[in-house]
Short mmCIF file of C-alpha atoms in Angstrom, two decimals:
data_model
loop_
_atom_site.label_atom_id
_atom_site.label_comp_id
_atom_site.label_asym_id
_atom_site.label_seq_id
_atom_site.Cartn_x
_atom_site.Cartn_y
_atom_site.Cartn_z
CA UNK A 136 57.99 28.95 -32.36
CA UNK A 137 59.47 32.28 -32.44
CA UNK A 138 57.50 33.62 -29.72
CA UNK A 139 58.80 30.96 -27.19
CA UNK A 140 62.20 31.55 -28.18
CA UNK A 141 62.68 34.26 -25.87
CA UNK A 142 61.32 33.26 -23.21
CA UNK A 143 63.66 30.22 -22.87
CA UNK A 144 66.33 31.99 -24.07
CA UNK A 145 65.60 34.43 -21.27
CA UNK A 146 65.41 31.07 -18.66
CA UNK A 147 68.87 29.63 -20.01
CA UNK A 148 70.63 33.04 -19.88
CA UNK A 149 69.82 33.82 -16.29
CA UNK A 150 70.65 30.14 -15.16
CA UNK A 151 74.19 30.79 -17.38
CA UNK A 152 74.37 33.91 -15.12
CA UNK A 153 73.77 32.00 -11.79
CA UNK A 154 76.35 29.35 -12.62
CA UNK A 155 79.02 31.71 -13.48
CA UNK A 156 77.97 33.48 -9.91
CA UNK A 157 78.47 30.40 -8.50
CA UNK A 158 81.95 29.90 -9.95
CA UNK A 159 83.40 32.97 -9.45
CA UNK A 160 82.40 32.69 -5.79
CA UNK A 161 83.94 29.37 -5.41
CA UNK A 162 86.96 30.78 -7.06
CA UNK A 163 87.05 33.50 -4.42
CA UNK A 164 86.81 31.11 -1.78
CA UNK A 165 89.56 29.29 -3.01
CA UNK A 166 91.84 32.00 -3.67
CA UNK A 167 91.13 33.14 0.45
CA UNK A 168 92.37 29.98 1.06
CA UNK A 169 96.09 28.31 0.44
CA UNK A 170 96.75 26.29 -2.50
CA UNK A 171 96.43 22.98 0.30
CA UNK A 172 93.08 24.42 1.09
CA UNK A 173 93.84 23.79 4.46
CA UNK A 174 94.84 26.99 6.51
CA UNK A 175 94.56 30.89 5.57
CA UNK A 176 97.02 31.86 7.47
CA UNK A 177 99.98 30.89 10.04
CA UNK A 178 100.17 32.63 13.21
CA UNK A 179 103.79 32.20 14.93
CA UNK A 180 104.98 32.27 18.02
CA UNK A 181 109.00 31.19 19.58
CA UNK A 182 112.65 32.41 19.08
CA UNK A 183 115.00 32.59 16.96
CA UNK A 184 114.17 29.15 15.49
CA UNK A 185 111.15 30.63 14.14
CA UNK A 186 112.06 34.61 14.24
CA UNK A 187 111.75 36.34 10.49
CA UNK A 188 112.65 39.52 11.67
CA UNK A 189 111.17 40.57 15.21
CA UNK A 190 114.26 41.32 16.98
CA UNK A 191 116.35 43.78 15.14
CA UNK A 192 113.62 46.12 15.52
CA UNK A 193 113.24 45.50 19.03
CA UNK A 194 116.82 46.33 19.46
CA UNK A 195 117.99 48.50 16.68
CA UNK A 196 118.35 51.43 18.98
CA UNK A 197 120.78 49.66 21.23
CA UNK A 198 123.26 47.21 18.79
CA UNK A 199 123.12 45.89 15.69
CA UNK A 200 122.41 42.12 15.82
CA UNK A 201 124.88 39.60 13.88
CA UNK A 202 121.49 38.07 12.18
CA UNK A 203 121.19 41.40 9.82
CA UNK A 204 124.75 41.28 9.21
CA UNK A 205 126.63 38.67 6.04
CA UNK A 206 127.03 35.69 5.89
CA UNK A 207 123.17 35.68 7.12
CA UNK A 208 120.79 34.73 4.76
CA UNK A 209 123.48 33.92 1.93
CA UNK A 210 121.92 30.67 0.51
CA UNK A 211 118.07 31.36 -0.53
CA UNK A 212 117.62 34.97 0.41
CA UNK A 213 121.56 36.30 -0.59
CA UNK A 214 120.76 38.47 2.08
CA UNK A 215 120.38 39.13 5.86
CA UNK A 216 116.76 39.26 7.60
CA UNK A 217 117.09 38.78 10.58
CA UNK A 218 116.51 35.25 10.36
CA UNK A 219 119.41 32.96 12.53
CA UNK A 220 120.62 30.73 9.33
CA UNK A 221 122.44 30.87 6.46
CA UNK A 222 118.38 30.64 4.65
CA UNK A 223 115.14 29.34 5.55
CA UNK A 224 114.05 28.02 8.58
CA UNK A 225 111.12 25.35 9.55
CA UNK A 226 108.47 27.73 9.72
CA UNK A 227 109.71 28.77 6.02
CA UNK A 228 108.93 25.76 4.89
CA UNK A 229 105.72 24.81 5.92
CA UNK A 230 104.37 28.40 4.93
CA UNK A 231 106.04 27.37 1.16
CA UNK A 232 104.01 23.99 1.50
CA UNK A 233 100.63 25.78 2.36
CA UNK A 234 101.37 28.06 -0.62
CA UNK A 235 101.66 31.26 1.87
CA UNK A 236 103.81 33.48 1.45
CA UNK A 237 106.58 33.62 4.20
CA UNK A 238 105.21 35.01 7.51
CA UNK A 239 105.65 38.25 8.20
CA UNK A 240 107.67 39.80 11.50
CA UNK A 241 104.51 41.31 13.80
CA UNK A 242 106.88 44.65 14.90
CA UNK A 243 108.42 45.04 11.83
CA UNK A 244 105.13 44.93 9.54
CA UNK A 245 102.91 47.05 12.16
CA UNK A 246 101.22 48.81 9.31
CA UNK A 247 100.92 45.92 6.56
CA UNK A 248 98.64 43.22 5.78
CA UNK A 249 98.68 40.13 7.83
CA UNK A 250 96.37 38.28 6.43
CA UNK A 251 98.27 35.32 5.28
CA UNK A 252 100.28 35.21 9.01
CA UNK A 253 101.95 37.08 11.28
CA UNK A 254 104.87 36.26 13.20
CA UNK A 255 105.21 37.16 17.10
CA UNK A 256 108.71 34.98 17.58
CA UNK A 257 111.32 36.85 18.79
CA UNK A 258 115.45 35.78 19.01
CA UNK A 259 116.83 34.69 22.67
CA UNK A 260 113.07 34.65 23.95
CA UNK A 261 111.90 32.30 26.81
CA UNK A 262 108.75 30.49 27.32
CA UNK A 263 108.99 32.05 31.31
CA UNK A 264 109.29 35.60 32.04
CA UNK A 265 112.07 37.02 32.03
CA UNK A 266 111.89 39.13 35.48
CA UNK A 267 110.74 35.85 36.84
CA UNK A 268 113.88 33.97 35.63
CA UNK A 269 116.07 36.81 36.96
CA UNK A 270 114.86 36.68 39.92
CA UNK A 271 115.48 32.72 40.56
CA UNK A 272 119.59 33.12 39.11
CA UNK A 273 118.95 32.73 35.51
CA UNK A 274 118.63 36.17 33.41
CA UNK A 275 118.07 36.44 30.10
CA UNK A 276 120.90 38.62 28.74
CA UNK A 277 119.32 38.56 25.28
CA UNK A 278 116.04 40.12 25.34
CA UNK A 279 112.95 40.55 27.97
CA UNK A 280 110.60 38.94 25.48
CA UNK A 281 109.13 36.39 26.68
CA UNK A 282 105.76 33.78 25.43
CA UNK A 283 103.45 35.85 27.68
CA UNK A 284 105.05 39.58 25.98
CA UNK A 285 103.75 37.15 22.53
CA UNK A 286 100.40 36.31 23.59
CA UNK A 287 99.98 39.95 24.79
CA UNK A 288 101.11 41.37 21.39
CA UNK A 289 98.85 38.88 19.79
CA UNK A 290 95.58 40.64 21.48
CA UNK A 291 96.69 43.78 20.24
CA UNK A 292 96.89 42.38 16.92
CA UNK A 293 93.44 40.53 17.55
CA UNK A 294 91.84 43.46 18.35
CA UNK A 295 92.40 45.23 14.96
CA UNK A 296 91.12 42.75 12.88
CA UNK A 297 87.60 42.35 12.04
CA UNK A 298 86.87 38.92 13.13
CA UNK A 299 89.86 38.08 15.79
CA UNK A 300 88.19 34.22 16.69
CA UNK A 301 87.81 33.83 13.43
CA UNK A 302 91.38 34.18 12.08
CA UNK A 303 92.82 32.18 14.78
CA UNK A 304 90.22 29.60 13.72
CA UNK A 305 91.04 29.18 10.01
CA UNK A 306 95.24 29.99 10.92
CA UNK A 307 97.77 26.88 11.36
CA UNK A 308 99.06 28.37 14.80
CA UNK A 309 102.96 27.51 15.50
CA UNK A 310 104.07 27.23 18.92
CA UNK A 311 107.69 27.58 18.47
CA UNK A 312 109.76 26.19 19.42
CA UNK A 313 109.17 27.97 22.45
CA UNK A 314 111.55 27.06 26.08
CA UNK A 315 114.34 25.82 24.73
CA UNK A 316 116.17 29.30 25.75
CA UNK A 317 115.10 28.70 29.43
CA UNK A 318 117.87 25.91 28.96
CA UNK A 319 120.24 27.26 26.60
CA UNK A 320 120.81 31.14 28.10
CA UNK A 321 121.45 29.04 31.66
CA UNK A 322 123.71 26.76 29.70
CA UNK A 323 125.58 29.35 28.47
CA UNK A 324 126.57 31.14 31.23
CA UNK A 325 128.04 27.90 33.05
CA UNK A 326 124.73 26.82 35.21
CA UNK A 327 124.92 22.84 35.33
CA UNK A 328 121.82 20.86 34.38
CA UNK A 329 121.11 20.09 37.85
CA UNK A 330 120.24 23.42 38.48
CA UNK A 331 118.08 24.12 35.78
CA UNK A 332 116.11 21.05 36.25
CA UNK A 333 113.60 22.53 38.30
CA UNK A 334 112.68 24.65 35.39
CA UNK A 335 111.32 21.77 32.96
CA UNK A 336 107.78 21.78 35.13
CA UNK A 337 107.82 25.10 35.08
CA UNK A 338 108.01 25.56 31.32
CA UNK A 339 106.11 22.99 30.46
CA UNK A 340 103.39 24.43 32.72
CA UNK A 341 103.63 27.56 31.15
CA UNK A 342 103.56 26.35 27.44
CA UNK A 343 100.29 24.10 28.43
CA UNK A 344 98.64 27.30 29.88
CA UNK A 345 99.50 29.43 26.86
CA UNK A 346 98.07 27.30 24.71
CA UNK A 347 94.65 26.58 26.74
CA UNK A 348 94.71 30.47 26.39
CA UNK A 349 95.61 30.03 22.58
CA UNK A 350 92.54 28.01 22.50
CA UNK A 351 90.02 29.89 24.03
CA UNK A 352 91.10 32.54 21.48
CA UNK A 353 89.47 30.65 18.71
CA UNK A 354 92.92 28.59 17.90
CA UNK A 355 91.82 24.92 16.49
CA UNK A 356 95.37 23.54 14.70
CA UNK A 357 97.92 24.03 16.63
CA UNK A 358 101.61 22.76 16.13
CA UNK A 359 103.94 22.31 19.20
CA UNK A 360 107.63 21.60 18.64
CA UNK A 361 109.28 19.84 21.06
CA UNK A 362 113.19 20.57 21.87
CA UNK A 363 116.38 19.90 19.93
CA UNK A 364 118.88 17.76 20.69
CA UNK A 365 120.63 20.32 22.15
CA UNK A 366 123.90 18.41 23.34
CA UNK A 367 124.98 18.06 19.49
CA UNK A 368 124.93 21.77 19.04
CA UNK A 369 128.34 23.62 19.37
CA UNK A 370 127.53 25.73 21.78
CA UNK A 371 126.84 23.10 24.08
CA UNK A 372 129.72 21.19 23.36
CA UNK A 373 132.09 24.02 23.85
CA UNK A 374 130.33 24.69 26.89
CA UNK A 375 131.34 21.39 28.58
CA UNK A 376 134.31 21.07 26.49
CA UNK A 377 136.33 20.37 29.65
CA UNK A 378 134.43 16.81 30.10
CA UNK A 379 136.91 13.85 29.89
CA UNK A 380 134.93 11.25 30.41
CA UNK A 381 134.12 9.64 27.66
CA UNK A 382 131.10 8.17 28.96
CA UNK A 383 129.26 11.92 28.79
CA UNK A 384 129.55 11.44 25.21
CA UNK A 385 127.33 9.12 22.73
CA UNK A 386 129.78 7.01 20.83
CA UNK A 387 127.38 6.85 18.02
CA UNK A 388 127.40 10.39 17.03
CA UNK A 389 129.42 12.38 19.54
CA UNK A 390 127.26 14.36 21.38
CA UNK A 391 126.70 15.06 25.15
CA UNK A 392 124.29 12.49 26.95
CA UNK A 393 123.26 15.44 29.73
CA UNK A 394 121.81 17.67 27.44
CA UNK A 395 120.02 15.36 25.28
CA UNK A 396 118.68 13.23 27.99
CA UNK A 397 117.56 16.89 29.37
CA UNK A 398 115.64 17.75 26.43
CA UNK A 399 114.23 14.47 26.63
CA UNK A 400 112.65 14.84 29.56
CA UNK A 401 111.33 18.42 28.69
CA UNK A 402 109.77 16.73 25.51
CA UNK A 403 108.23 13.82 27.29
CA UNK A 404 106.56 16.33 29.87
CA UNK A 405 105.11 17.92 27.03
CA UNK A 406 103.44 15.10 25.09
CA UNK A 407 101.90 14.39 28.88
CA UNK A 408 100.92 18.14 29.11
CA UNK A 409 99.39 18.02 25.22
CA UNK A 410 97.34 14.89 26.18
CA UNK A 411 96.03 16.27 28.95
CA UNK A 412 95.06 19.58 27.40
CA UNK A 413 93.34 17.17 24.14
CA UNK A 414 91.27 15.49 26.69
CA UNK A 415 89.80 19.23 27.72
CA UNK A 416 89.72 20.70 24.24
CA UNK A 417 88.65 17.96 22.22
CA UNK A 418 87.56 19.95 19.22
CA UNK A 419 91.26 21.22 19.26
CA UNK A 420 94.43 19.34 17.34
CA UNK A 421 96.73 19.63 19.16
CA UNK A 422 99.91 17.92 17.28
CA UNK A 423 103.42 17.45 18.83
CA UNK A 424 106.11 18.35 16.54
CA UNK A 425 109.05 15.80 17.08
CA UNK A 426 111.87 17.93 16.67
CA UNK A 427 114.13 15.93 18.55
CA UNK A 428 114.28 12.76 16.30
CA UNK A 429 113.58 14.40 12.80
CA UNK A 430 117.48 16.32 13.77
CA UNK A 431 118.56 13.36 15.51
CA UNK A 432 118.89 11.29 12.18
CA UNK A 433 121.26 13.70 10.83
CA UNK A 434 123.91 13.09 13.60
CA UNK A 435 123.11 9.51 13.27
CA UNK A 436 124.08 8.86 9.59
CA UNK A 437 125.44 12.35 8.33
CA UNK A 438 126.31 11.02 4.67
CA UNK A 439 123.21 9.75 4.27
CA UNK A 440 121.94 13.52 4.60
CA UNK A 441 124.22 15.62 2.77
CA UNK A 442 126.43 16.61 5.72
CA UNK A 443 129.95 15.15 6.34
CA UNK A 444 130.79 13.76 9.07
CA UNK A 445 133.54 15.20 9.92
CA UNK A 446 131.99 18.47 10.70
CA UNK A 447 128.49 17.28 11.85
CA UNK A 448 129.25 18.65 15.03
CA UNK A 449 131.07 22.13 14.31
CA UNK A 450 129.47 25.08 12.78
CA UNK A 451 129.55 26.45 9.18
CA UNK A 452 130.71 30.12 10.92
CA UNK A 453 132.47 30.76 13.48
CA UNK A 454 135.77 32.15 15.15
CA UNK A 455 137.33 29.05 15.50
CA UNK A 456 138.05 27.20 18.88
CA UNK A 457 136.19 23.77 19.28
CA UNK A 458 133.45 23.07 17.16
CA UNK A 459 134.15 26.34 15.67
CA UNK A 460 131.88 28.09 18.59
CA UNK A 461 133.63 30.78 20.03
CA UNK A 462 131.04 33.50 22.27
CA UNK A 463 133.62 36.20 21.65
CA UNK A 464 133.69 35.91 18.00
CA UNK A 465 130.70 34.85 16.60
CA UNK A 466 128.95 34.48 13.04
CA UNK A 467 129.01 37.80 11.34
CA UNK A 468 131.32 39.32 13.50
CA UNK A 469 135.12 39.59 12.38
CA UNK A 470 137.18 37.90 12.81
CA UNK A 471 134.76 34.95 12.24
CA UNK A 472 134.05 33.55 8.80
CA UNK A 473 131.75 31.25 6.96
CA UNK A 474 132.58 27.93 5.36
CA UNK A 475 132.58 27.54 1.73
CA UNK A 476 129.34 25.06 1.61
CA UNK A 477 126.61 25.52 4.17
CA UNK A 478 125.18 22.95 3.06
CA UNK A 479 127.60 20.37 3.94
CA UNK A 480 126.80 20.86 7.70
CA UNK A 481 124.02 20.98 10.22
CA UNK A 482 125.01 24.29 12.18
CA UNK A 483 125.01 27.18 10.97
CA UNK A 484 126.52 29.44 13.89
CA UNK A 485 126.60 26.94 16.81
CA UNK A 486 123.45 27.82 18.14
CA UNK A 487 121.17 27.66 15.18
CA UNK A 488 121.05 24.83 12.37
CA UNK A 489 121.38 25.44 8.58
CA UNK A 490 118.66 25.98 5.98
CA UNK A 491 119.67 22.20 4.66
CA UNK A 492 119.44 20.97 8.61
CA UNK A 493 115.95 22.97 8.80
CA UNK A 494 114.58 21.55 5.38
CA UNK A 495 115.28 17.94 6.79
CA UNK A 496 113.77 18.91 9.66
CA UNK A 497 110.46 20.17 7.74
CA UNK A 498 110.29 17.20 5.27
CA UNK A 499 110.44 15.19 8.70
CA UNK A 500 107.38 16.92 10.23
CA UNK A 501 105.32 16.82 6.83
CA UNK A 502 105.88 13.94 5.30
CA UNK A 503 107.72 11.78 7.08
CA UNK A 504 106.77 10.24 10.70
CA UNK A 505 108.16 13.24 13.30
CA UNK A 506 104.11 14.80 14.26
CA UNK A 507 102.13 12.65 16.79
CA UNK A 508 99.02 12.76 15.55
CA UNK A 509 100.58 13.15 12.01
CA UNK A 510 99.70 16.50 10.43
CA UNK A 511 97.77 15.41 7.27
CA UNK A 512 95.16 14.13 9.92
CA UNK A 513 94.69 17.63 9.96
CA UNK A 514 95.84 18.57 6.36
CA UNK A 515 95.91 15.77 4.00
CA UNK A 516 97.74 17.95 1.42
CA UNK A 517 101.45 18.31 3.27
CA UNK A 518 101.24 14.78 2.23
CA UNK A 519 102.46 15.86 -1.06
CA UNK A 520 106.21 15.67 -1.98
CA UNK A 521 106.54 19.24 -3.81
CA UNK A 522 110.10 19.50 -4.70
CA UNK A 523 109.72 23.44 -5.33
CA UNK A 524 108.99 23.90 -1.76
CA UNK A 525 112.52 22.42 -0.76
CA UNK A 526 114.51 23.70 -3.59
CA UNK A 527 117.56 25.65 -2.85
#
């Protein structure tokens, strides 16, 4: 019996061999992967909703930006950078709920790893170029970044990579939110919303072309937030402060009825422009991230979310004047200060929301009903209610 011993103890030891091959390989697989198994990687486009540090590089030879400056970043990070809240924003979040790390800035990272994402959103950036909106009466004073300067710095990137298509392919890719600053800028320097209305078709156009191009890239998953309700942001109020009529305001929660109807209208066009683009690109998801109503509950019934409301509609810092907005004395710039609790309200600076607004926002998207078709049709695991991920 001896003599056959070896023999099957030869057999057994090189199937032990080929199992644990087979493990570790599977274990490598996984680790390539998230924790949700779902994406490797996010790749970002937008503004300053979705910037992580883009734009103080871009300008750092001309001005320092208030978004590197305190009170930025006080509440998760206790530091600035270059993100336009007091923490985290929505793209934070769902990288925390993949189990990615938080995406990396493209120009600030040129020379490290982006294999888990890379981030191409930049602060004050349009969905239209900016020469092109200069030349029609609305420049962008902020920066000349625009989605196409993105998608351009996203072939660069491509093209260093080893397998471009296939990155895109196995990559949640974030569209934003991307237009709401060919609104906004306008807004802000006094241009009424019958002027800019022209500009909806145009954006909308624009963002349904990008992403066809997107597409054709390799992209298969791709997330496209609509538009805020921009008429409860102080900014906007302040910038039709001189409205009497009380019937430009919604009695339920106090914002303007323009603006929000406006950004209605943008976000209809763009469900119609994402259905049109599923019926070409069937083998693409193509989900529409309701922006809109996940914030709009907050200004509905602020109690029931943290916020008081009393100061739903002012921001957390600022230089004073109404709703605490003031364009000469903004966030991080003396003499404007912060509020004591952040958390306690929904803007942050009066054009951006708080980490607390932005984590509502999130847990809307991923587990609650704000993404038409809802995202675990695509990833079953944001289904999961991981209090870690939306811990302060």
């Amino acid at each position: 019996m001896s003599g056959l011993e070896s023999p099957t103890k030869l057999v057994l030891s090189k199937m032990v061999i080929a199992l644990a091959t087979i493990i570790i390989a599977l274990i490598r697989s996984a680790s390539s992967q998230s924790p949700a198994g779902c994406y490797e990687s996010i790749v970002s486009f937008g503004d300053s909703l979705a910037d992580t540090g883009n734009y103080p590089i871009l300008v750092s030879d001309t001005h320092t930006p208030a978004c590197i400056l305190p009170p930025y970043g006080r509440t998760f990070f206790h530091r600035p950078t270059g993100r336009c809240s007091d923490g985290r924003l929505v793209i934070d979040f769902i990288a925390q709920s993949l189990g990615l790390p938080l995406v990396q800035p493209y120009i600030t990272g040129r020379d490290r790893s982006f294999s888990k994402g890379v981030n191409f959103a930049v602060i004050g950036a349009t969905a239209l170029d900016s020469e092109f909106l200069g030349n029609i009466g609305f420049p962008n004073i902020v920066t000349n970044v625009s989605l196409g300067t993105q998608i351009d710095w996203l072939k660069q990137f491509l093209a260093t990579v080893p397998d471009g298509r296939k990155l895109m392919q196995k990559s949640l890719v974030l569209m934003g939110e991307i237009g709401g600053n060919d609104y906004n800028h306008p807004i802000m320097q006094g241009s009424s919303l019958e002027e800019m209305q022209p500009l909806i078709q145009l954006v909308i156009h624009y963002i349904g072309s990008t992403i066809e191009e997107l597409i054709k890239l390799g992209a298969k998953t791709l997330m496209v937030p609509g538009n805020l309700p921009i008429g409860c942001f102080p900014f906007c109020l302040a910038a039709y402060k001189d409205s009497s009529n009380a019937q430009d305001y919604d009695p339920k929660t106090g914002c303007l009825n323009g603006p929000n109807d406006f950004a209605i209208y943008h976000n209809q066009l763009l469900q119609e422009e994402l259905s049109r683009i599923r019926e070409l690109y069937p083998h693409a998801v193509l989900i529409y991230a309701d922006y809109y109503n996940a914030a709009m509950r907050f200004y509905l019934s602020p109690a029931e979310y943290g916020f008081s409301k009393d100061i739903i509609l002012s921001a957390c810092c600022g230089g004073g004047g109404p709703y605490n907005f003031n364009g000469t004395a903004k966030c991080g710039i003396p003499p404007a200060r912060s509020c004591d609790d952040p958390a306690s309200y929904a803007s942050w600076d009066g054009l951006h929301l708080t980490e607390a607004a932005y984590r509502l926002i999130a847990q809307g998207l991923l587990q609650g009903p704000y993404t038409i078709p809802h995202i675990t049709t695509a990833c079953p695991a944001f289904n999961r209610d991981d209090d870690q991920v939306y811990h302060y």
